[in-house]
């Protein structure tokens, strides 16, 4: 029987990249996309640590994903990602408990819009700045060093096509998404400079138009959801980030929907 420290050391020695044995945190994991991602990563052999601000919805998502994945290694923790110290403590606990941290998937979302540009409510920007920008800032800063120490560290941000083609009624949303993308790509530049020829960590952006899941289809059976990405396809794309080399994905935007 081994102690926690010995087990962590064994896991570190065994893991060389990819998803099997990877220790991956998923932020904003309580929704349908979170459930799909938790299940996909766990089925591939990952040790998945889910986080959300909503304890009840998080517990439901973790239980459902664990059941769907046949009792896989998925745990949940309520984390306030607007608290930098709290985010750093979370990242530190993961690395201490598992011997390393190999990924952070950022699923924290939210949308606010208006009928026209002139009708934009700046209170929407305040909300979206917290949800879409500040949570990215805190998770990148909290996990940056740990991901560098991993042999296969990955930071994955889910963004929106609107960041590249903002519309009049989506000024606040598009601006927040664009800021989050820029921040993530700056993290990728840090990985590139610090990793050099031995680059092992990567930060990448997956771009969607919007997400769709089975419940949405059941509620709107005649809707086409053109250009939408199914949450299961998103989960596959996220998994593929670990299957690619860091040189292939670091500092990139990968489009899962046609470019506007």
mmCIF file of C-alpha atoms in Angstrom:
data_model
loop_
_atom_site.group_PDB
_atom_site.id
_atom_site.type_symbol
_atom_site.label_atom_id
_atom_site.label_comp_id
_atom_site.label_asym_id
_atom_site.label_seq_id
_atom_site.Cartn_x
_atom_site.Cartn_y
_atom_site.Cartn_z
ATOM 1 C CA UNK A 1 0.000 0.000 0.000
ATOM 2 C CA UNK A 2 1.416 3.372 -1.039
ATOM 3 C CA UNK A 3 0.965 6.784 0.506
ATOM 4 C CA UNK A 4 -0.397 9.815 -1.321
ATOM 5 C CA UNK A 5 3.080 11.109 -2.108
ATOM 6 C CA UNK A 6 4.252 7.772 -3.494
ATOM 7 C CA UNK A 7 1.115 7.432 -5.620
ATOM 8 C CA UNK A 8 1.592 10.933 -7.008
ATOM 9 C CA UNK A 9 5.191 10.110 -7.908
ATOM 10 C CA UNK A 10 4.117 6.892 -9.635
ATOM 11 C CA UNK A 11 1.534 8.782 -11.700
ATOM 12 C CA UNK A 12 4.117 11.367 -12.710
ATOM 13 C CA UNK A 13 6.524 8.653 -13.866
ATOM 14 C CA UNK A 14 3.844 6.810 -15.828
ATOM 15 C CA UNK A 15 2.336 9.723 -17.745
ATOM 16 C CA UNK A 16 4.135 10.798 -20.940
ATOM 17 C CA UNK A 17 1.391 12.741 -22.752
ATOM 18 C CA UNK A 18 -1.993 12.149 -24.332
ATOM 19 C CA UNK A 19 -5.196 11.521 -22.412
ATOM 20 C CA UNK A 20 -4.560 8.178 -20.739
ATOM 21 C CA UNK A 21 -3.585 9.001 -17.175
ATOM 22 C CA UNK A 22 -3.786 12.758 -17.742
ATOM 23 C CA UNK A 23 -4.939 14.978 -14.871
ATOM 24 C CA UNK A 24 -7.347 17.509 -16.347
ATOM 25 C CA UNK A 25 -9.382 20.270 -14.723
ATOM 26 C CA UNK A 26 -12.600 21.454 -16.370
ATOM 27 C CA UNK A 27 -13.882 24.897 -15.388
ATOM 28 C CA UNK A 28 -17.551 25.708 -15.899
ATOM 29 C CA UNK A 29 -18.419 22.034 -16.012
ATOM 30 C CA UNK A 30 -22.039 22.064 -14.813
ATOM 31 C CA UNK A 31 -23.827 22.399 -18.177
ATOM 32 C CA UNK A 32 -24.496 19.972 -21.046
ATOM 33 C CA UNK A 33 -21.120 20.726 -22.636
ATOM 34 C CA UNK A 34 -19.403 20.072 -19.335
ATOM 35 C CA UNK A 35 -21.094 16.716 -18.955
ATOM 36 C CA UNK A 36 -20.030 15.678 -22.473
ATOM 37 C CA UNK A 37 -16.455 16.816 -21.914
ATOM 38 C CA UNK A 38 -16.157 15.162 -18.508
ATOM 39 C CA UNK A 39 -17.409 11.879 -19.942
ATOM 40 C CA UNK A 40 -15.130 11.984 -23.006
ATOM 41 C CA UNK A 41 -11.965 12.792 -21.083
ATOM 42 C CA UNK A 42 -12.689 10.207 -18.394
ATOM 43 C CA UNK A 43 -13.476 7.480 -20.942
ATOM 44 C CA UNK A 44 -10.052 8.120 -22.463
ATOM 45 C CA UNK A 45 -8.425 7.386 -19.123
ATOM 46 C CA UNK A 46 -8.131 10.881 -17.710
ATOM 47 C CA UNK A 47 -8.405 11.841 -14.056
ATOM 48 C CA UNK A 48 -10.959 14.645 -14.394
ATOM 49 C CA UNK A 49 -11.561 17.364 -11.812
ATOM 50 C CA UNK A 50 -14.680 19.415 -12.548
ATOM 51 C CA UNK A 51 -15.351 22.879 -11.150
ATOM 52 C CA UNK A 52 -18.291 25.265 -11.196
ATOM 53 C CA UNK A 53 -19.793 27.971 -9.015
ATOM 54 C CA UNK A 54 -23.174 26.157 -8.818
ATOM 55 C CA UNK A 55 -22.800 23.267 -6.371
ATOM 56 C CA UNK A 56 -26.108 21.561 -7.187
ATOM 57 C CA UNK A 57 -25.713 21.642 -10.963
ATOM 58 C CA UNK A 58 -22.079 20.574 -10.661
ATOM 59 C CA UNK A 59 -22.985 17.549 -8.560
ATOM 60 C CA UNK A 60 -25.633 16.548 -11.089
ATOM 61 C CA UNK A 61 -23.217 16.908 -14.013
ATOM 62 C CA UNK A 62 -20.473 14.934 -12.268
ATOM 63 C CA UNK A 63 -22.852 12.137 -11.246
ATOM 64 C CA UNK A 64 -24.323 11.916 -14.746
ATOM 65 C CA UNK A 65 -20.938 11.946 -16.483
ATOM 66 C CA UNK A 66 -19.538 9.386 -14.057
ATOM 67 C CA UNK A 67 -22.530 7.116 -14.717
ATOM 68 C CA UNK A 68 -22.298 7.604 -18.494
ATOM 69 C CA UNK A 69 -18.593 6.805 -18.408
ATOM 70 C CA UNK A 70 -19.056 3.644 -16.364
ATOM 71 C CA UNK A 71 -17.929 4.921 -12.976
ATOM 72 C CA UNK A 72 -14.875 6.730 -14.307
ATOM 73 C CA UNK A 73 -12.539 8.959 -12.297
ATOM 74 C CA UNK A 74 -14.460 12.257 -12.141
ATOM 75 C CA UNK A 75 -14.643 14.496 -9.104
ATOM 76 C CA UNK A 76 -16.206 17.903 -8.553
ATOM 77 C CA UNK A 77 -15.296 20.977 -6.565
ATOM 78 C CA UNK A 78 -17.000 24.342 -6.138
ATOM 79 C CA UNK A 79 -14.457 27.019 -7.060
ATOM 80 C CA UNK A 80 -14.831 30.790 -7.320
ATOM 81 C CA UNK A 81 -12.808 31.543 -10.450
ATOM 82 C CA UNK A 82 -13.090 35.283 -9.839
ATOM 83 C CA UNK A 83 -10.809 34.812 -6.838
ATOM 84 C CA UNK A 84 -7.208 34.528 -8.044
ATOM 85 C CA UNK A 85 -5.973 33.143 -4.730
ATOM 86 C CA UNK A 86 -8.777 30.569 -4.784
ATOM 87 C CA UNK A 87 -7.932 29.563 -8.345
ATOM 88 C CA UNK A 88 -4.273 29.185 -7.442
ATOM 89 C CA UNK A 89 -5.159 27.097 -4.390
ATOM 90 C CA UNK A 90 -7.313 24.864 -6.600
ATOM 91 C CA UNK A 91 -4.498 24.373 -9.133
ATOM 92 C CA UNK A 92 -2.061 23.704 -6.310
ATOM 93 C CA UNK A 93 -4.318 21.100 -4.696
ATOM 94 C CA UNK A 94 -4.716 19.251 -7.974
ATOM 95 C CA UNK A 95 -0.960 19.129 -8.530
ATOM 96 C CA UNK A 96 -0.314 18.087 -4.932
ATOM 97 C CA UNK A 97 -2.972 15.354 -4.941
ATOM 98 C CA UNK A 98 -2.113 13.918 -8.369
ATOM 99 C CA UNK A 99 1.558 14.725 -8.715
ATOM 100 C CA UNK A 100 0.970 17.083 -11.657
ATOM 101 C CA UNK A 101 -1.712 18.890 -13.639
ATOM 102 C CA UNK A 102 -1.954 18.226 -17.379
ATOM 103 C CA UNK A 103 -4.790 20.430 -18.524
ATOM 104 C CA UNK A 104 -7.413 23.072 -17.969
ATOM 105 C CA UNK A 105 -10.497 23.185 -20.189
ATOM 106 C CA UNK A 106 -12.292 26.527 -19.895
ATOM 107 C CA UNK A 107 -16.044 26.087 -20.480
ATOM 108 C CA UNK A 108 -17.253 29.062 -18.453
ATOM 109 C CA UNK A 109 -19.836 30.797 -20.642
ATOM 110 C CA UNK A 110 -22.611 33.314 -20.738
ATOM 111 C CA UNK A 111 -24.344 35.608 -23.206
ATOM 112 C CA UNK A 112 -25.873 39.061 -23.092
ATOM 113 C CA UNK A 113 -27.013 41.041 -26.129
ATOM 114 C CA UNK A 114 -29.227 43.881 -27.299
ATOM 115 C CA UNK A 115 -31.563 44.724 -30.167
ATOM 116 C CA UNK A 116 -29.124 47.302 -31.545
ATOM 117 C CA UNK A 117 -25.698 48.793 -30.856
ATOM 118 C CA UNK A 118 -27.215 51.986 -29.431
ATOM 119 C CA UNK A 119 -29.300 49.952 -26.991
ATOM 120 C CA UNK A 120 -26.283 48.146 -25.529
ATOM 121 C CA UNK A 121 -26.492 48.007 -21.753
ATOM 122 C CA UNK A 122 -23.032 48.436 -20.258
ATOM 123 C CA UNK A 123 -24.150 46.336 -17.310
ATOM 124 C CA UNK A 124 -23.998 43.415 -19.762
ATOM 125 C CA UNK A 125 -20.303 44.133 -20.250
ATOM 126 C CA UNK A 126 -19.727 43.974 -16.501
ATOM 127 C CA UNK A 127 -21.342 40.517 -16.355
ATOM 128 C CA UNK A 128 -19.544 39.187 -19.417
ATOM 129 C CA UNK A 129 -16.224 40.659 -18.357
ATOM 130 C CA UNK A 130 -16.435 38.580 -15.188
ATOM 131 C CA UNK A 131 -17.642 35.378 -16.865
ATOM 132 C CA UNK A 132 -15.651 35.390 -20.073
ATOM 133 C CA UNK A 133 -12.505 37.400 -19.344
ATOM 134 C CA UNK A 134 -11.679 37.448 -15.658
ATOM 135 C CA UNK A 135 -12.174 33.681 -15.247
ATOM 136 C CA UNK A 136 -9.745 33.147 -18.142
ATOM 137 C CA UNK A 137 -7.227 35.496 -16.563
ATOM 138 C CA UNK A 138 -7.362 33.703 -13.258
ATOM 139 C CA UNK A 139 -7.239 30.143 -14.604
ATOM 140 C CA UNK A 140 -4.355 30.898 -16.971
ATOM 141 C CA UNK A 141 -2.308 32.527 -14.214
ATOM 142 C CA UNK A 142 -3.166 29.776 -11.736
ATOM 143 C CA UNK A 143 -2.360 26.848 -14.036
ATOM 144 C CA UNK A 144 0.449 28.298 -16.180
ATOM 145 C CA UNK A 145 3.408 26.952 -14.220
ATOM 146 C CA UNK A 146 1.841 23.574 -13.514
ATOM 147 C CA UNK A 147 1.054 23.043 -17.195
ATOM 148 C CA UNK A 148 4.666 23.903 -18.044
ATOM 149 C CA UNK A 149 5.821 21.197 -15.636
ATOM 150 C CA UNK A 150 3.597 18.595 -17.301
ATOM 151 C CA UNK A 151 4.888 16.483 -20.206
ATOM 152 C CA UNK A 152 1.613 17.214 -22.004
ATOM 153 C CA UNK A 153 0.084 20.361 -20.530
ATOM 154 C CA UNK A 154 -2.830 21.917 -22.415
ATOM 155 C CA UNK A 155 -5.050 24.968 -21.868
ATOM 156 C CA UNK A 156 -8.191 24.933 -24.011
ATOM 157 C CA UNK A 157 -10.509 27.930 -24.367
ATOM 158 C CA UNK A 158 -13.907 27.682 -26.048
ATOM 159 C CA UNK A 159 -14.582 30.875 -27.976
ATOM 160 C CA UNK A 160 -17.171 32.118 -30.454
ATOM 161 C CA UNK A 161 -17.132 33.102 -34.109
ATOM 162 C CA UNK A 162 -18.595 36.452 -33.097
ATOM 163 C CA UNK A 163 -15.233 37.477 -31.671
ATOM 164 C CA UNK A 164 -13.919 37.700 -35.239
ATOM 165 C CA UNK A 165 -17.088 39.169 -36.786
ATOM 166 C CA UNK A 166 -18.936 41.183 -34.121
ATOM 167 C CA UNK A 167 -22.485 42.263 -34.829
ATOM 168 C CA UNK A 168 -24.216 45.430 -33.659
ATOM 169 C CA UNK A 169 -26.228 43.799 -30.895
ATOM 170 C CA UNK A 170 -23.377 41.639 -29.609
ATOM 171 C CA UNK A 171 -20.737 44.261 -28.892
ATOM 172 C CA UNK A 172 -20.177 43.296 -25.259
ATOM 173 C CA UNK A 173 -20.181 39.548 -25.930
ATOM 174 C CA UNK A 174 -17.873 39.745 -28.954
ATOM 175 C CA UNK A 175 -15.470 42.084 -27.186
ATOM 176 C CA UNK A 176 -15.273 39.795 -24.154
ATOM 177 C CA UNK A 177 -14.658 36.737 -26.308
ATOM 178 C CA UNK A 178 -11.984 38.562 -28.304
ATOM 179 C CA UNK A 179 -10.255 39.592 -25.084
ATOM 180 C CA UNK A 180 -10.346 36.029 -23.778
ATOM 181 C CA UNK A 181 -8.837 34.762 -27.029
ATOM 182 C CA UNK A 182 -6.036 37.320 -26.910
ATOM 183 C CA UNK A 183 -5.254 36.448 -23.303
ATOM 184 C CA UNK A 184 -5.126 32.722 -24.103
ATOM 185 C CA UNK A 185 -2.885 33.233 -27.127
ATOM 186 C CA UNK A 186 -0.551 35.310 -24.949
ATOM 187 C CA UNK A 187 -0.309 32.297 -22.657
ATOM 188 C CA UNK A 188 0.613 30.244 -25.705
ATOM 189 C CA UNK A 189 3.382 32.700 -26.526
ATOM 190 C CA UNK A 190 4.686 32.294 -22.986
ATOM 191 C CA UNK A 191 4.736 28.509 -23.440
ATOM 192 C CA UNK A 192 6.607 28.942 -26.749
ATOM 193 C CA UNK A 193 9.246 31.220 -25.275
ATOM 194 C CA UNK A 194 9.792 29.182 -22.121
ATOM 195 C CA UNK A 195 9.570 25.771 -23.794
ATOM 196 C CA UNK A 196 11.800 26.438 -26.767
ATOM 197 C CA UNK A 197 12.716 23.326 -28.736
ATOM 198 C CA UNK A 198 11.471 21.192 -25.830
ATOM 199 C CA UNK A 199 7.950 22.669 -26.031
ATOM 200 C CA UNK A 200 5.473 20.391 -24.236
ATOM 201 C CA UNK A 201 2.678 22.764 -23.165
ATOM 202 C CA UNK A 202 0.117 24.390 -25.426
ATOM 203 C CA UNK A 203 -2.693 26.926 -25.205
ATOM 204 C CA UNK A 204 -5.322 26.796 -27.922
ATOM 205 C CA UNK A 205 -8.698 28.291 -28.806
ATOM 206 C CA UNK A 206 -11.587 26.260 -30.217
ATOM 207 C CA UNK A 207 -14.042 28.492 -32.081
ATOM 208 C CA UNK A 208 -17.737 27.654 -32.361
ATOM 209 C CA UNK A 209 -20.841 29.515 -33.500
ATOM 210 C CA UNK A 210 -22.980 28.073 -30.700
ATOM 211 C CA UNK A 211 -23.547 24.742 -28.998
ATOM 212 C CA UNK A 212 -26.439 22.324 -29.377
ATOM 213 C CA UNK A 213 -27.412 19.272 -27.344
ATOM 214 C CA UNK A 214 -30.189 16.677 -27.280
ATOM 215 C CA UNK A 215 -32.485 18.644 -24.987
ATOM 216 C CA UNK A 216 -32.384 21.640 -27.330
ATOM 217 C CA UNK A 217 -33.254 19.425 -30.279
ATOM 218 C CA UNK A 218 -36.157 17.896 -28.360
ATOM 219 C CA UNK A 219 -37.483 21.359 -27.483
ATOM 220 C CA UNK A 220 -37.190 22.609 -31.077
ATOM 221 C CA UNK A 221 -37.573 19.550 -33.318
ATOM 222 C CA UNK A 222 -37.910 21.614 -36.496
ATOM 223 C CA UNK A 223 -34.849 23.780 -35.915
ATOM 224 C CA UNK A 224 -31.814 23.183 -38.128
ATOM 225 C CA UNK A 225 -29.200 24.678 -35.777
ATOM 226 C CA UNK A 226 -27.063 25.510 -38.819
ATOM 227 C CA UNK A 227 -23.401 25.913 -37.950
ATOM 228 C CA UNK A 228 -23.939 24.849 -34.338
ATOM 229 C CA UNK A 229 -21.518 22.374 -32.739
ATOM 230 C CA UNK A 230 -22.919 19.377 -30.902
ATOM 231 C CA UNK A 231 -21.539 19.133 -27.372
ATOM 232 C CA UNK A 232 -20.243 15.629 -28.149
ATOM 233 C CA UNK A 233 -18.340 16.929 -31.162
ATOM 234 C CA UNK A 234 -16.904 19.675 -28.985
ATOM 235 C CA UNK A 235 -15.752 17.035 -26.504
ATOM 236 C CA UNK A 236 -14.037 15.140 -29.332
ATOM 237 C CA UNK A 237 -12.287 18.300 -30.512
ATOM 238 C CA UNK A 238 -11.078 18.982 -26.985
ATOM 239 C CA UNK A 239 -9.729 15.440 -26.685
ATOM 240 C CA UNK A 240 -7.896 15.884 -29.991
ATOM 241 C CA UNK A 241 -5.912 18.768 -28.497
ATOM 242 C CA UNK A 242 -4.095 16.192 -26.355
ATOM 243 C CA UNK A 243 -3.637 13.856 -29.326
ATOM 244 C CA UNK A 244 -1.828 16.557 -31.336
ATOM 245 C CA UNK A 245 1.713 17.740 -30.729
ATOM 246 C CA UNK A 246 2.130 21.024 -28.840
ATOM 247 C CA UNK A 247 3.710 22.538 -31.950
ATOM 248 C CA UNK A 248 0.507 21.812 -33.897
ATOM 249 C CA UNK A 249 -1.912 23.410 -31.453
ATOM 250 C CA UNK A 250 -0.069 25.976 -29.356
ATOM 251 C CA UNK A 251 -1.129 29.545 -30.072
ATOM 252 C CA UNK A 252 -3.784 28.532 -32.597
ATOM 253 C CA UNK A 253 -7.476 29.131 -33.245
ATOM 254 C CA UNK A 254 -9.203 25.971 -34.444
ATOM 255 C CA UNK A 255 -12.546 26.527 -36.143
ATOM 256 C CA UNK A 256 -15.339 24.014 -35.476
ATOM 257 C CA UNK A 257 -17.816 26.059 -37.528
ATOM 258 C CA UNK A 258 -17.470 27.815 -40.900
ATOM 259 C CA UNK A 259 -15.601 31.110 -40.650
ATOM 260 C CA UNK A 260 -17.862 34.171 -40.916
#
